[in-house]
Coordinates of C-alpha atoms in Angstrom, one line a residue:
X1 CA 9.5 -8.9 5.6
X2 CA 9.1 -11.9 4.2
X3 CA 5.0 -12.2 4.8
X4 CA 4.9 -8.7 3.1
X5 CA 6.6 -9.7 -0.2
X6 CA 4.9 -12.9 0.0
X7 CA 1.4 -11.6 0.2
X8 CA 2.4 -8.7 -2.4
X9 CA 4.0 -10.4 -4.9
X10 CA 1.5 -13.8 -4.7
X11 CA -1.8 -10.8 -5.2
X12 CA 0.1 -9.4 -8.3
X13 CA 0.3 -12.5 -9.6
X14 CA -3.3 -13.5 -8.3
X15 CA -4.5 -10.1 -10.2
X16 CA -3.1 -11.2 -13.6
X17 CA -4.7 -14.5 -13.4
X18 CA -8.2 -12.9 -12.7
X19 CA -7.9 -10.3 -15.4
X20 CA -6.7 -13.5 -17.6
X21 CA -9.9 -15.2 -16.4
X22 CA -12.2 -11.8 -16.9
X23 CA -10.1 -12.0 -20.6
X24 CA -10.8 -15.4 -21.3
X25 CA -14.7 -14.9 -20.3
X26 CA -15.4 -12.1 -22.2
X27 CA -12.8 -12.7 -24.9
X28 CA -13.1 -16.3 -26.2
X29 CA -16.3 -16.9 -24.3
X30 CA -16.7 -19.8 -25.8
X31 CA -13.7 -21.6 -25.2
X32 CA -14.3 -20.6 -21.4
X33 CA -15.1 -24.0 -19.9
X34 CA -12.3 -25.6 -21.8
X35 CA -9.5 -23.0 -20.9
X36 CA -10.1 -22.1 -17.2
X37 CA -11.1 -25.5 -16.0
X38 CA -10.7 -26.7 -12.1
X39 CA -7.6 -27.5 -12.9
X40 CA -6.1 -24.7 -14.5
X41 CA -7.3 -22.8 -11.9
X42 CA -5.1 -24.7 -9.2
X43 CA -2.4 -24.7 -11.4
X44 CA -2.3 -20.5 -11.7
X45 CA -2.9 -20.2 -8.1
X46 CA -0.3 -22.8 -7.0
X47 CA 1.9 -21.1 -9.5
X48 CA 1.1 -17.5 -8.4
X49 CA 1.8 -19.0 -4.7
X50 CA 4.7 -20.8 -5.5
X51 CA 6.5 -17.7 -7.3
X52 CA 5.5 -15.4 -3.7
X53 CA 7.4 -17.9 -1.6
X54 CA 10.4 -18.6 -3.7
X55 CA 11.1 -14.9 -4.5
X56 CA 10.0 -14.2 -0.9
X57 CA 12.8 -16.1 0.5
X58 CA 14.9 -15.2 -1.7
X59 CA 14.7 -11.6 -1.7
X60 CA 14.5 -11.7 2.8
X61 CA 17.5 -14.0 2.9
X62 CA 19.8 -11.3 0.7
X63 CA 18.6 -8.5 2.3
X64 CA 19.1 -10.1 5.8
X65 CA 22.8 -11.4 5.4
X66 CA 23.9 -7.6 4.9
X67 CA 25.6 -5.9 7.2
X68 CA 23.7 -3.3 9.6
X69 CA 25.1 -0.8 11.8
X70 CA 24.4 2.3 13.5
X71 CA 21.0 3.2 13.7
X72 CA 18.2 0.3 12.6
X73 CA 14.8 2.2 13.2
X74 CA 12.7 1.6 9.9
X75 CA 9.6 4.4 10.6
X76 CA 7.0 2.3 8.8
X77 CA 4.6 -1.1 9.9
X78 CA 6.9 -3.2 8.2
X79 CA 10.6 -3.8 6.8
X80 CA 10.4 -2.4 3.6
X81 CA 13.6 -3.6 1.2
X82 CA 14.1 -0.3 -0.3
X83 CA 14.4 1.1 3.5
X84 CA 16.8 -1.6 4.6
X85 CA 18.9 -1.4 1.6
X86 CA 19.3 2.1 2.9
X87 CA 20.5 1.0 6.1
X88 CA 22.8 -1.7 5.0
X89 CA 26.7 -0.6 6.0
X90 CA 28.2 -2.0 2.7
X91 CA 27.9 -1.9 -1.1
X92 CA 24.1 -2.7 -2.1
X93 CA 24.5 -2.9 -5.8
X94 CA 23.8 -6.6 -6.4
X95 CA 20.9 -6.2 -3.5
X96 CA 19.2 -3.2 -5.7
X97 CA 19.9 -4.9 -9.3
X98 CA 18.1 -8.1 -7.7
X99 CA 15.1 -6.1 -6.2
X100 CA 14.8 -4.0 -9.9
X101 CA 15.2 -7.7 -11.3
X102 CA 12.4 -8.5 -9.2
X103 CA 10.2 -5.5 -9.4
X104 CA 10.2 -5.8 -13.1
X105 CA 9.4 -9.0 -13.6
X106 CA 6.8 -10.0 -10.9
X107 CA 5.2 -6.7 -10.5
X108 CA 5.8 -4.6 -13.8
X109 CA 5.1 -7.6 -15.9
X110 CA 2.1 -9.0 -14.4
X111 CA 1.1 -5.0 -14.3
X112 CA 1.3 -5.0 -18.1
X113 CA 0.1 -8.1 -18.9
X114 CA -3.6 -6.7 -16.9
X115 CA -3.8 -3.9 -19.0
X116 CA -3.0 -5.5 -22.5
X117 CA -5.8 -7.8 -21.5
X118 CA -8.3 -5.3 -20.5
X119 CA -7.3 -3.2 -23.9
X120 CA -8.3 -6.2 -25.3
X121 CA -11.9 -6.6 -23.0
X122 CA -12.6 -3.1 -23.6
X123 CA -12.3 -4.0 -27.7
X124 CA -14.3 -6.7 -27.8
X125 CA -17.2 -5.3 -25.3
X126 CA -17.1 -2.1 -27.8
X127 CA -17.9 -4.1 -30.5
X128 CA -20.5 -6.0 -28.7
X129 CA -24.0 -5.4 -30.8
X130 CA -26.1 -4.2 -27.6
X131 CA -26.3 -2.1 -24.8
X132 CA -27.2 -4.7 -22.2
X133 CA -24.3 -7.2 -23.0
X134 CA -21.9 -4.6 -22.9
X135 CA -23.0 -3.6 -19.7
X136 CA -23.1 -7.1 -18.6
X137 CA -19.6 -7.7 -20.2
X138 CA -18.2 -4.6 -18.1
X139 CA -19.8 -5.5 -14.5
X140 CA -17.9 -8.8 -15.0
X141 CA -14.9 -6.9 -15.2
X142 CA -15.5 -4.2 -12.7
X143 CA -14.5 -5.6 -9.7
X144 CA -11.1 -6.5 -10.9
X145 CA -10.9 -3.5 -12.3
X146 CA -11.4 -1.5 -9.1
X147 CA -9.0 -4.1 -6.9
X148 CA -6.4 -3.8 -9.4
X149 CA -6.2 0.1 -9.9
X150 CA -6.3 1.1 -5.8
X151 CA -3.6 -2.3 -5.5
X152 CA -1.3 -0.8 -8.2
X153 CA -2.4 3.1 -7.8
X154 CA -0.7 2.6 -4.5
X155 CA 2.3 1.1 -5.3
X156 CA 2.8 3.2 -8.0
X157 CA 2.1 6.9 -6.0
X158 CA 4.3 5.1 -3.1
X159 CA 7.3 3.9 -5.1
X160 CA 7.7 6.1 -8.6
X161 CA 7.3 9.6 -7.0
X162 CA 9.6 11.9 -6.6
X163 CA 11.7 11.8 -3.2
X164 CA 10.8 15.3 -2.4
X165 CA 7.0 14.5 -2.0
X166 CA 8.1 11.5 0.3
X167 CA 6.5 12.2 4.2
X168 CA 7.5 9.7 7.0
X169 CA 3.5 10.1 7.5
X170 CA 2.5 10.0 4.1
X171 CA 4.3 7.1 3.2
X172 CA 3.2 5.4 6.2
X173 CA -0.6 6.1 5.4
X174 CA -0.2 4.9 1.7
X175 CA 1.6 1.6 2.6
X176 CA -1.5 0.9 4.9
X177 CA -3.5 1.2 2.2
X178 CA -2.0 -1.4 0.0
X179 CA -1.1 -3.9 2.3
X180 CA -4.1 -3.3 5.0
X181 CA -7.1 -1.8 3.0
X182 CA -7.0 -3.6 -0.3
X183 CA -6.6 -6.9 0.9
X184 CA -9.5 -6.1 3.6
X185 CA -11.8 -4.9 0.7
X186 CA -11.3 -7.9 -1.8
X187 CA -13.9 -9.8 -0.3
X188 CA -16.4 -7.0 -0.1
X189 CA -15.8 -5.7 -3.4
X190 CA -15.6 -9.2 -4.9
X191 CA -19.0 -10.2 -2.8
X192 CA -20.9 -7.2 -4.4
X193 CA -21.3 -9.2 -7.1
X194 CA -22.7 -12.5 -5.6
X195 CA -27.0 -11.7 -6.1
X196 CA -27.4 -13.0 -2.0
X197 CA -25.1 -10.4 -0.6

């Protein structure tokens, strides 16, 4: 449990900073060099990791003080909080105000924040003079664009539907995809890019 909600909360996090970067690039292009130096670029990473462990360990420690009885079989690849909460043999209310707490501002926020700054990117590359910058201007975007809409698309068809469309199968097919496939195509996606791949 706690490898899951490091990894997922530190790639949110990691997904804002590159769509800050993309922002800052196409944005305020000239202020690029200045803004998103080496070391402002360790600084958001080690920030991005530092928030994954600490809410990480947070989040695995309260959920692994409750109380369990009966029957602990969780039908998925991993412990999933909202599964054990269901399982937990006493009163969960602080547990599920902590993960909302949580959910809202490490994966809603940085969610937000991407799309206010590709509203932005999409405004400025629209009233970019030619056809071939704005095309240039876009492919610079595209792979974070991609990475972040099959990341959240995801998260969002696995956690905000309706229970009735919930399928022990289903569910266990769409959580593969966001913590298996997405990380797994990252690197080619990202790679597409580089002019020797």
């Amino acid at each position: 449990m706690f490898f899951f909600l490091l990894f997922g909360l530190t790639e949110c996090c990691l997904l804002f900073v590159m769509a800050y970067d993309r922002y800052v690039a196409i944005c305020k292009s000239l202020q690029y060099t200045v803004k998103m130096n080496q070391k402002v670029c360790t600084q958001m990473a080690a920030f991005s990791w530092t928030i994954g462990i600490l809410v990480a360990f947070g989040q695995t420690i309260s959920m692994f003080t409750l109380p369990y009885c009966g029957s602990n079989r969780i039908k998925r690849f991993f412990c999933d909080i909202s599964l054990l909460l269901r399982l937990a043999s006493t009163d969960t209310y602080r547990n599920e105000v902590s993960v909302a707490t949580v959910t809202i501002v490490f994966i809603l926020v940085p969610y937000l924040l991407i799309l206010l700054s590709y509203i932005f990117i999409i405004s400025t590359v629209l009233r970019m003079p030619s056809v071939e910058s704005q095309c240039k201007a876009f492919s610079t975007c595209s792979s974070n664009l991609i990475i972040v809409s099959v990341f959240y698309g995801t998260i969002i068809f696995t956690y905000v539907r309706p229970k009735t469309m919930h399928s022990p199968d289903g569910d266990r097919l769409l959580s593969l995809m966001y913590t298996i496939v997405t990380p797994s195509v990252n690197p080619i996606v990202y790679s597409l890019r580089n002019k020797e791949v």
